[in-house]
Short mmCIF file of C-alpha atoms in Angstrom, two decimals:
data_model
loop_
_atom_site.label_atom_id
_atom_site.label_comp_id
_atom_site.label_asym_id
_atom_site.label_seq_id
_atom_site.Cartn_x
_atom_site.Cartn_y
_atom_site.Cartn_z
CA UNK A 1 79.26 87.08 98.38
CA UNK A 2 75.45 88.10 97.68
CA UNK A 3 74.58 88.43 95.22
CA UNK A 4 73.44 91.90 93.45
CA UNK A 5 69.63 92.29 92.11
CA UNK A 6 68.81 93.18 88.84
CA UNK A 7 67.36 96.65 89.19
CA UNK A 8 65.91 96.58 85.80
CA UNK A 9 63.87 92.99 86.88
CA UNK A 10 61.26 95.33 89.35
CA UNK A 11 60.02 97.01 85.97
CA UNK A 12 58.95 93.46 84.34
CA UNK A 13 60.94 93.92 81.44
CA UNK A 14 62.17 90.92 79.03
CA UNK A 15 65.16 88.74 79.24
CA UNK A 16 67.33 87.99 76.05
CA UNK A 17 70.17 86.57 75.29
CA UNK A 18 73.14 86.71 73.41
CA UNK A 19 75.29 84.16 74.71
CA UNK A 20 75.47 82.45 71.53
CA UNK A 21 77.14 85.59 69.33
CA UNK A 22 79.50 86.73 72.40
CA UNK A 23 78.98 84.34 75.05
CA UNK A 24 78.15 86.99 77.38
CA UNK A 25 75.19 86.93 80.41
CA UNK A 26 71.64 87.22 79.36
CA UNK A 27 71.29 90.58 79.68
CA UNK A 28 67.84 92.51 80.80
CA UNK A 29 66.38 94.11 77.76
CA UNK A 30 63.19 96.09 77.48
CA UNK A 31 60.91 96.71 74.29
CA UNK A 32 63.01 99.67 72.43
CA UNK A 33 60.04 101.16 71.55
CA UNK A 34 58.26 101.49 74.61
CA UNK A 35 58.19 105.16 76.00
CA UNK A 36 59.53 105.44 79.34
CA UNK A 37 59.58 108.03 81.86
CA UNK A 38 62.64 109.90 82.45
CA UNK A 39 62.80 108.91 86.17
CA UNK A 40 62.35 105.27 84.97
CA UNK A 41 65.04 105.63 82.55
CA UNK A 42 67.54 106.88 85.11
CA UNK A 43 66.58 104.12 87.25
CA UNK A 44 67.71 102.00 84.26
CA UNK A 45 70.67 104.16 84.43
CA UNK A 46 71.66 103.40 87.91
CA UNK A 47 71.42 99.02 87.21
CA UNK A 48 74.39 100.32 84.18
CA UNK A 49 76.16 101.75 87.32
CA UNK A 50 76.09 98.59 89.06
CA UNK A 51 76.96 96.57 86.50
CA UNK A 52 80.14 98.30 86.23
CA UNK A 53 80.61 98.60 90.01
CA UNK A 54 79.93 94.88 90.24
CA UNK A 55 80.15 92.79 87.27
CA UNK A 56 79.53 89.43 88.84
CA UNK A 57 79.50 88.00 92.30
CA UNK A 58 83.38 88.34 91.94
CA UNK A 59 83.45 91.58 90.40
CA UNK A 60 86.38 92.74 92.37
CA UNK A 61 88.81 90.62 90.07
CA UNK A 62 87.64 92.45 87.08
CA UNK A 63 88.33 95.75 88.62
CA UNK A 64 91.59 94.47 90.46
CA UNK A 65 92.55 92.64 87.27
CA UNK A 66 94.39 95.38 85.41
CA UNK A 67 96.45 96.05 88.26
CA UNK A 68 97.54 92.11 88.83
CA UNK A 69 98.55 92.30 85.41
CA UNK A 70 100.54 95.49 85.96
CA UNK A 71 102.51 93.26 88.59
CA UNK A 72 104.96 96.13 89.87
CA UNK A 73 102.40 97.53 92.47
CA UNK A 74 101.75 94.66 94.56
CA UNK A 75 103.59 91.75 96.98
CA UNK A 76 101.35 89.11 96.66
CA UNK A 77 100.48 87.27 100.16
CA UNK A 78 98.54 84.36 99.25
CA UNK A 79 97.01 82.91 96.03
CA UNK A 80 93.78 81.30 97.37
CA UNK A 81 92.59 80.78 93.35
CA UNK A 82 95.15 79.50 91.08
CA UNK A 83 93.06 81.86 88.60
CA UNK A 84 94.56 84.88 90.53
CA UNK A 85 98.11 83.68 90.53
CA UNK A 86 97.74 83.16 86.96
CA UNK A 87 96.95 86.85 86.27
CA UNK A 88 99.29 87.68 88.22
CA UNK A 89 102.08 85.15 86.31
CA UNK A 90 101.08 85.91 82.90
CA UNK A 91 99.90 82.71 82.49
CA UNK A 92 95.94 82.45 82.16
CA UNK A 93 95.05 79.32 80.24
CA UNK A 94 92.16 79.89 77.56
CA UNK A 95 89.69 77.42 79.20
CA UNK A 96 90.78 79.27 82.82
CA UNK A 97 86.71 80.40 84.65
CA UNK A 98 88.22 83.78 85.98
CA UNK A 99 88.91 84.06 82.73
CA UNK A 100 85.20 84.01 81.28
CA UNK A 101 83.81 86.41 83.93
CA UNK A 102 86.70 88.75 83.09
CA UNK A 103 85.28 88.92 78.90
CA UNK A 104 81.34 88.26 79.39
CA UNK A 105 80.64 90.47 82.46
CA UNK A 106 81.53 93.82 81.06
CA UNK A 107 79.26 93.33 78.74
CA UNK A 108 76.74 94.11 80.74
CA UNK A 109 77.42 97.45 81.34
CA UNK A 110 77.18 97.47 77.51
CA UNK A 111 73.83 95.56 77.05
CA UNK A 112 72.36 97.84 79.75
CA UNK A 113 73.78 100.67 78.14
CA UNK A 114 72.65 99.88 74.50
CA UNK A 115 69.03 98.95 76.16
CA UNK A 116 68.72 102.99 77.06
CA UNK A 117 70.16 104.31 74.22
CA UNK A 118 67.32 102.13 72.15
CA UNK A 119 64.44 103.99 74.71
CA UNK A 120 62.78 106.20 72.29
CA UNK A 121 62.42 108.91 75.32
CA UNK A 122 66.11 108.94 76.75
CA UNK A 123 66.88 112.27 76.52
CA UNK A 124 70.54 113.23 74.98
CA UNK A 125 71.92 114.06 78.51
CA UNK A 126 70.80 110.19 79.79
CA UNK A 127 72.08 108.67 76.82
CA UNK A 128 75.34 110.41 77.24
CA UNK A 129 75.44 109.06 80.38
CA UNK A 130 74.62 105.15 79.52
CA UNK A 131 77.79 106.32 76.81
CA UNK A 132 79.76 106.88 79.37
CA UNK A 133 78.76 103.44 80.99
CA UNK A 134 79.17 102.13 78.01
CA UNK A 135 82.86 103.67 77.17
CA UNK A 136 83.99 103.19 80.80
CA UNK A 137 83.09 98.82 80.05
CA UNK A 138 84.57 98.91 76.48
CA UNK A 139 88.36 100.15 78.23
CA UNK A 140 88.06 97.91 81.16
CA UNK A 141 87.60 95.12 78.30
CA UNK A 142 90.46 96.89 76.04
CA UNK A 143 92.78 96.57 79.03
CA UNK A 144 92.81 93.32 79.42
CA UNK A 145 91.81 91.77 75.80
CA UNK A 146 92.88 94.94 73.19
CA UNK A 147 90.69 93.94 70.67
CA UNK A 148 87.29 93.02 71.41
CA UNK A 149 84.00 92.80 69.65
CA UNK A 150 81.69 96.41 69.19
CA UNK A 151 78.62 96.03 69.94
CA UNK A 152 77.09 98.92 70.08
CA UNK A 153 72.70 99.45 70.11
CA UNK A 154 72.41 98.32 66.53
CA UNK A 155 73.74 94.86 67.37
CA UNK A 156 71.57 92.20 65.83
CA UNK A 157 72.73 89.11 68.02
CA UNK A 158 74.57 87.59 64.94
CA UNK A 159 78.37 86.42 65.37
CA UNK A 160 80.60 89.13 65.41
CA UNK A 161 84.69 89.91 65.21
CA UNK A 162 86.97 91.06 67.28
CA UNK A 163 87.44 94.76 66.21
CA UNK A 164 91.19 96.23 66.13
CA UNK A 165 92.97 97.42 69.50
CA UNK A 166 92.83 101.31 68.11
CA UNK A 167 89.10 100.81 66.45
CA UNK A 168 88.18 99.84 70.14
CA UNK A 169 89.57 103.19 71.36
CA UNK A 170 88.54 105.37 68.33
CA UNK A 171 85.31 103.88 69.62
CA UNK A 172 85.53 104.21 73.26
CA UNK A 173 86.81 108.00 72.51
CA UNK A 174 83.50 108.80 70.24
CA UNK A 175 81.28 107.89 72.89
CA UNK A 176 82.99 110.12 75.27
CA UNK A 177 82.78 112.69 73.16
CA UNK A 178 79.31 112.46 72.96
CA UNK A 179 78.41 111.95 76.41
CA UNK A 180 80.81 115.22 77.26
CA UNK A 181 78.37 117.58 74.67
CA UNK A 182 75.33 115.87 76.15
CA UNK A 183 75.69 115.24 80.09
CA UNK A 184 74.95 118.27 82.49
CA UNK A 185 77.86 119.54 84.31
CA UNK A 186 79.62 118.95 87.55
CA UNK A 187 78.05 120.97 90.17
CA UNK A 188 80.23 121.99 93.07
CA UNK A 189 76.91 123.01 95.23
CA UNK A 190 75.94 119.65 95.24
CA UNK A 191 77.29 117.04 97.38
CA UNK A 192 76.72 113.78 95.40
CA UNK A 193 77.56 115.53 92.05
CA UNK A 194 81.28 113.28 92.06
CA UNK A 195 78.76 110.01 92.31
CA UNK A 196 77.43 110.39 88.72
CA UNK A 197 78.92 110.96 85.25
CA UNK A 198 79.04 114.30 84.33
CA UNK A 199 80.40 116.67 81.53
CA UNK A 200 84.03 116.56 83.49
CA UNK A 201 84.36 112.74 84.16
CA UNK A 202 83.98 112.46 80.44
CA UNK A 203 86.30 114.56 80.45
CA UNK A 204 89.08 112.98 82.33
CA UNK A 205 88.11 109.37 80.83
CA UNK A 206 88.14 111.27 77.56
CA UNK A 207 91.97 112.86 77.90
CA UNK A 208 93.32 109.17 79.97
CA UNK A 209 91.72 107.84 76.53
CA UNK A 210 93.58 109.98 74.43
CA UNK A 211 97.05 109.72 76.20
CA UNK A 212 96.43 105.42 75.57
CA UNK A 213 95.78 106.16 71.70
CA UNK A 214 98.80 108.21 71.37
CA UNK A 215 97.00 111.28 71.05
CA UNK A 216 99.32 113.09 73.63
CA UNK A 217 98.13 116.75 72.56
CA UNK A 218 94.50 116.09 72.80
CA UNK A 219 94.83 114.49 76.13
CA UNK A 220 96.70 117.62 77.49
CA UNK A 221 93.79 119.97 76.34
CA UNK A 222 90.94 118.05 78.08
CA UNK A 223 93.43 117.83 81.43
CA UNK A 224 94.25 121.59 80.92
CA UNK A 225 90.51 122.41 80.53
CA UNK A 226 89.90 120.41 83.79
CA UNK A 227 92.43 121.76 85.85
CA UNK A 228 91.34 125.58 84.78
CA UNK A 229 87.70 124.88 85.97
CA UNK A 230 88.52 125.34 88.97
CA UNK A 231 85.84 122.79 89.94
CA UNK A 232 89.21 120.28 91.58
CA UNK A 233 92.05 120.58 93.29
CA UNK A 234 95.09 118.28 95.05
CA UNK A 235 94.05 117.85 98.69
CA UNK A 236 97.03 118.72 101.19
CA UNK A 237 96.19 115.58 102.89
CA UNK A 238 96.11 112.67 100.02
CA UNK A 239 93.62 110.72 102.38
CA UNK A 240 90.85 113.68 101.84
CA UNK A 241 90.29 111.87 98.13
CA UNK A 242 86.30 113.31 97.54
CA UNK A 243 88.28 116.94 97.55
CA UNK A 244 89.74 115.63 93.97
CA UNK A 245 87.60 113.12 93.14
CA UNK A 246 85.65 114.10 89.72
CA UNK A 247 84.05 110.72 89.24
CA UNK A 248 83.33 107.91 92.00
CA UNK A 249 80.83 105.03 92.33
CA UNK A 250 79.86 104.40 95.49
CA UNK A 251 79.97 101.02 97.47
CA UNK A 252 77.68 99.69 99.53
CA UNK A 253 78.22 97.24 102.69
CA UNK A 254 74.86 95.63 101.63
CA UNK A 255 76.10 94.86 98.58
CA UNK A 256 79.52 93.75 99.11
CA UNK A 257 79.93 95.58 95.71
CA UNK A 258 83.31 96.69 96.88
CA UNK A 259 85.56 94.05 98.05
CA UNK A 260 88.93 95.34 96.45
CA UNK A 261 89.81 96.98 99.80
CA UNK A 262 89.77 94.01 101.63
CA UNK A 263 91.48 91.90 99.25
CA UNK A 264 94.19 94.93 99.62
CA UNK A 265 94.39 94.52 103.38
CA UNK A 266 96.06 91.81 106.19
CA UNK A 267 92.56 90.80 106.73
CA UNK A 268 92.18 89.07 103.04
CA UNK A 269 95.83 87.29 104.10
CA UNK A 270 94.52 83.66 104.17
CA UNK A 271 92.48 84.21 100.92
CA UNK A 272 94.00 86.07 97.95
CA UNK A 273 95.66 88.71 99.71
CA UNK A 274 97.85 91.82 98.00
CA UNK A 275 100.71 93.78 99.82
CA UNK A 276 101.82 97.33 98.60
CA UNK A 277 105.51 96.15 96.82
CA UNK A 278 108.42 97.14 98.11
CA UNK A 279 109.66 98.70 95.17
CA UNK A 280 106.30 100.71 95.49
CA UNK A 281 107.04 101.76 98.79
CA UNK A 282 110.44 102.65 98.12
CA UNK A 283 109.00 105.69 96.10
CA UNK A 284 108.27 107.97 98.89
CA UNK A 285 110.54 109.97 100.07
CA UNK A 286 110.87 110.90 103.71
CA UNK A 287 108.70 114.21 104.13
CA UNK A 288 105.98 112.32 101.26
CA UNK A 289 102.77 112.99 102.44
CA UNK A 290 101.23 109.86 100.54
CA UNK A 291 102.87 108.26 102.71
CA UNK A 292 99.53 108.50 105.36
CA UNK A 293 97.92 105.96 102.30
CA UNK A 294 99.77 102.97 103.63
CA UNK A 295 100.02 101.05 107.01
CA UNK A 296 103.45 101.66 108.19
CA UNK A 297 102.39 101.61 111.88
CA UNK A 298 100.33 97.81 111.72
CA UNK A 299 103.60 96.63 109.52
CA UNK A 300 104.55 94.59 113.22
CA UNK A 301 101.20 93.26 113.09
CA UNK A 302 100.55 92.25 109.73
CA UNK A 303 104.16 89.78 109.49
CA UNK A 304 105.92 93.08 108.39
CA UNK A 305 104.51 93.94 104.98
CA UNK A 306 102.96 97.30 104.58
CA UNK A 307 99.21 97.46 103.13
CA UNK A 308 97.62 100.15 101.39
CA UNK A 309 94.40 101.59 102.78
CA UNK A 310 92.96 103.88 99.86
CA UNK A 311 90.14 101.92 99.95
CA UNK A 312 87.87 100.58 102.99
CA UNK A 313 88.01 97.22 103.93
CA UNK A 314 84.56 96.31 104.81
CA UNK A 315 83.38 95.30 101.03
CA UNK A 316 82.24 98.68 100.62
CA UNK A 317 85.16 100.22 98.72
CA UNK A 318 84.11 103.35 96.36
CA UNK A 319 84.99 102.87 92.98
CA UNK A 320 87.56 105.66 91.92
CA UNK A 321 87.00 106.27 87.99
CA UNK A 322 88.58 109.62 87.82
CA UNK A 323 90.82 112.41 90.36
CA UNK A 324 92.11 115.67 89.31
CA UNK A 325 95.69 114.20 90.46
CA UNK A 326 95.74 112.13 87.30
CA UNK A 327 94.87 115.33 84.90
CA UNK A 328 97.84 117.34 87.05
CA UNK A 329 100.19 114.05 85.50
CA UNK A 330 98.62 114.08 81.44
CA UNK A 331 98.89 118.14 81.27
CA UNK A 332 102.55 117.57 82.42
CA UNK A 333 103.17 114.69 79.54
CA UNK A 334 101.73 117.22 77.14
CA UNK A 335 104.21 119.79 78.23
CA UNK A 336 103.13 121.84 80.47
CA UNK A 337 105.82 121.12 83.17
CA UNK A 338 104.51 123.40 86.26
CA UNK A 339 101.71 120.70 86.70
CA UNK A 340 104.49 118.18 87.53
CA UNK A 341 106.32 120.96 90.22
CA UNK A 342 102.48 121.96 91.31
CA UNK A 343 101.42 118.46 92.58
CA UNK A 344 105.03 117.95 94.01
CA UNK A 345 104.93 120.70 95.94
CA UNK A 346 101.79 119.26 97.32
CA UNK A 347 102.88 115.65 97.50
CA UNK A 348 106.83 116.70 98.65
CA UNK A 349 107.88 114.84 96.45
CA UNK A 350 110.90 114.81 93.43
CA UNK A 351 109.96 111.54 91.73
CA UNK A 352 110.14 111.28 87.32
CA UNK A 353 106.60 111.67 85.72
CA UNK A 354 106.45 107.71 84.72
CA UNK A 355 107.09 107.18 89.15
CA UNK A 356 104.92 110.01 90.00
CA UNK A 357 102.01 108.17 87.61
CA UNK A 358 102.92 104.95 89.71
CA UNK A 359 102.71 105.71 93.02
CA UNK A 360 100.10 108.70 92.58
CA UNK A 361 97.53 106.61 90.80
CA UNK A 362 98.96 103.13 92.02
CA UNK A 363 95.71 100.92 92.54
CA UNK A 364 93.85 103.13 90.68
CA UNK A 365 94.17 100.11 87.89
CA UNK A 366 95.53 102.07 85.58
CA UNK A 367 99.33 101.06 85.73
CA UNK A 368 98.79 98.07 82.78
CA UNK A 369 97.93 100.42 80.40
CA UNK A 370 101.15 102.82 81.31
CA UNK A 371 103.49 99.16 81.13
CA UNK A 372 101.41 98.92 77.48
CA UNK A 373 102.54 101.93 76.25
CA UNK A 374 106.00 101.14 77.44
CA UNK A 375 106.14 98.41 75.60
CA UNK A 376 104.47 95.54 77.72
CA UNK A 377 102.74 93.23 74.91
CA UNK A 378 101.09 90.89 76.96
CA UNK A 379 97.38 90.25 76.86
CA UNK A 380 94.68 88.02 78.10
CA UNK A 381 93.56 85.52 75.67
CA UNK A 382 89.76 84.84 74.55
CA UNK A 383 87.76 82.27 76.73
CA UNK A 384 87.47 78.98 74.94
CA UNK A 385 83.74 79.42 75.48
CA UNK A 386 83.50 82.50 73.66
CA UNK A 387 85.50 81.41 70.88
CA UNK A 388 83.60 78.32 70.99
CA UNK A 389 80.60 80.46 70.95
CA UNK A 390 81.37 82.92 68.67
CA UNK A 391 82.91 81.11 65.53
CA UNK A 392 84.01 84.77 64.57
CA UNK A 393 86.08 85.60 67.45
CA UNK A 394 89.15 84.25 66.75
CA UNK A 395 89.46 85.27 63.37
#
């Protein structure tokens, strides 16, 4: 895999470290009191995107990661990387190197998003934005570890503690808030408008944030306000995703910042391969018109096991972040049961709200945090490194 440049390297700005605090990648820092312009600053804005697009040069386990975990969605085909199978098992080993990427690497997204918010000249709409970044990194991190350290711009390098599972959300939640007050809205006149954070993908990250803290009400009321924009709608043909697509990050072939597709399709099958489940599958009903999201017709070609194809296979998957599907599901939760029978009637389908969530959104990587609030109590454990590290952390 290549590996990704460091956007923020072409502007000659410092390198720092903090490895010894959270034993996380030296991130690329820049003199907080150095006036930038604002095109320069939403350069700086587009490395944050990257970093959560790509973490690491094997960035597609910390997106896929989640939905391992989850289990239910996928028929594992082969485990090239122990580390994969031990996701998958429940069974990753403290001192396991998947392990490390999956804690340090999102903290990137968070370094490059504190390093804006420290710019003197960001203006409130780009610093909304690097909170977004910045939010979006803290729940990939709260998926798979619950409590995690805060570090937020004020961070002084120093050993730190883990902060409590709902302090990470109350968190998380906060920034959201801010960046929905602060970021310009979604503009259906302009093409690229679903590539960027905007007023509505805080939004939707701010109600799926709600629904995981319990806050069931709250969550309904940011879906509802969504869904009465009129700015989204459910596609009649669940392959057209940009139609409800409110926030997406784009891959790029170049890159190979997109790889989950592949590892989702026959093609991955002698590396670390995933099938759609069977028990997945058996979800849609005969007239279901996801049904055009899966390979039925190469099943005979691929040794019978049916692959989904939501994403491209080429290493150039978009990132979904938020669809209007998902807001449809939330709005129901909260009570409002003609958003269930609305995106039924699109989907022909007559599935319960917990299997319309699962196959709807399945590799979406959001399924773990539906098993957690049904009860699943698993979590990945610290990296020995960054306990080692961080003296702190495991206190």
């Amino acid at each position: 895999m290549k590996k990704i440049s460091i956007l923020l390297l072409a502007f000659g700005l410092l390198v720092s470290s903090c490895e010894k605090a959270l034993d996380i990648q030296s991130e690329v820092a820049l003199d907080a009191n150095s006036p930038l312009s604002s095109d320069d600053i939403d350069k700086l804005l587009i490395g944050a995107y990257s970093s959560v697009m790509k973490p690491n040069d094997y960035g597609f386990f910390n997106i896929m990661a989640p939905e391992i975990l989850a289990q239910e969605n996928l028929q594992p085909i082969k485990f090239q990387w122990i580390q994969v199978k031990y996701l998958y098992e429940h069974t990753t080993p403290p001192g396991d190197i998947l392990l490390t990427y999956l804690y340090k690497d999102f903290y990137k997204g968070i370094s490059r998003a504190n390093t804006i918010l420290k710019v003197p000249t960001s203006s409130n709409a780009q610093k909304g934005k690097a909170r977004y970044v910045r939010a979006l990194s803290y729940l990939r991190l709260y998926d798979l570890y619950e409590g995690v350290p805060l570090v937020d711009e004020t961070y002084d390098s120093k050993p730190i503690k883990a902060s409590s599972p709902k302090e990470v959300l109350n968190f998380i939640i906060n920034d959201l808030k801010f960046a929905k007050d602060n970021i310009e809205p979604f503009n259906v006149n302009d093409p690229k408008a679903l590539l960027k954070p905007t007023k509505e993908a805080a939004m939707a990250l701010l109600a799926r944030v709600y629904r995981m803290n319990g806050d069931i009400q709250n969550a309904g009321l940011e879906a509802e306000a969504l869904i009465k924009s009129g700015k989204f709608a459910i596609s009649d043909n669940p392959k057209d995703l940009d139609a409800e697509t409110i926030l997406k990050f784009k891959g790029n072939r170049a890159e190979e910042n997109g790889s989950w597709g592949w590892i989702l399709s026959y093609d991955a099958s002698t590396w670390n391969c995933f099938a759609a489940s069977q028990s997945l599958l058996n979800l849609l009903g005969t007239n279901d018109t996801r049904k055009v999201l899966f390979d039925f017709a190469e099943a005979p070609d691929t040794d019978g096991f049916v692959f989904s194809n939501k994403y491209s296979k080429s290493d150039d998957s978009d990132l979904l972040i938020s669809r209007i599907p998902e807001m449809y599901l939330i709005s129901a939760e909260a009570g409002n049961a003609n958003r269930l029978t609305e995106l039924q009637t699109k989907r022909h389908s007559t599935l319960s709200l917990d299997n319309e969530r699962r196959l709807e959104l399945s590799f979406e990587w959001v399924r773990w945090s539906d098993l957690k609030l049904k009860g699943e109590k698993y979590k990945l454990p610290f990296p020995q490194g960054a306990v080692d590290a961080n003296e702190l952390l495991g206190q």
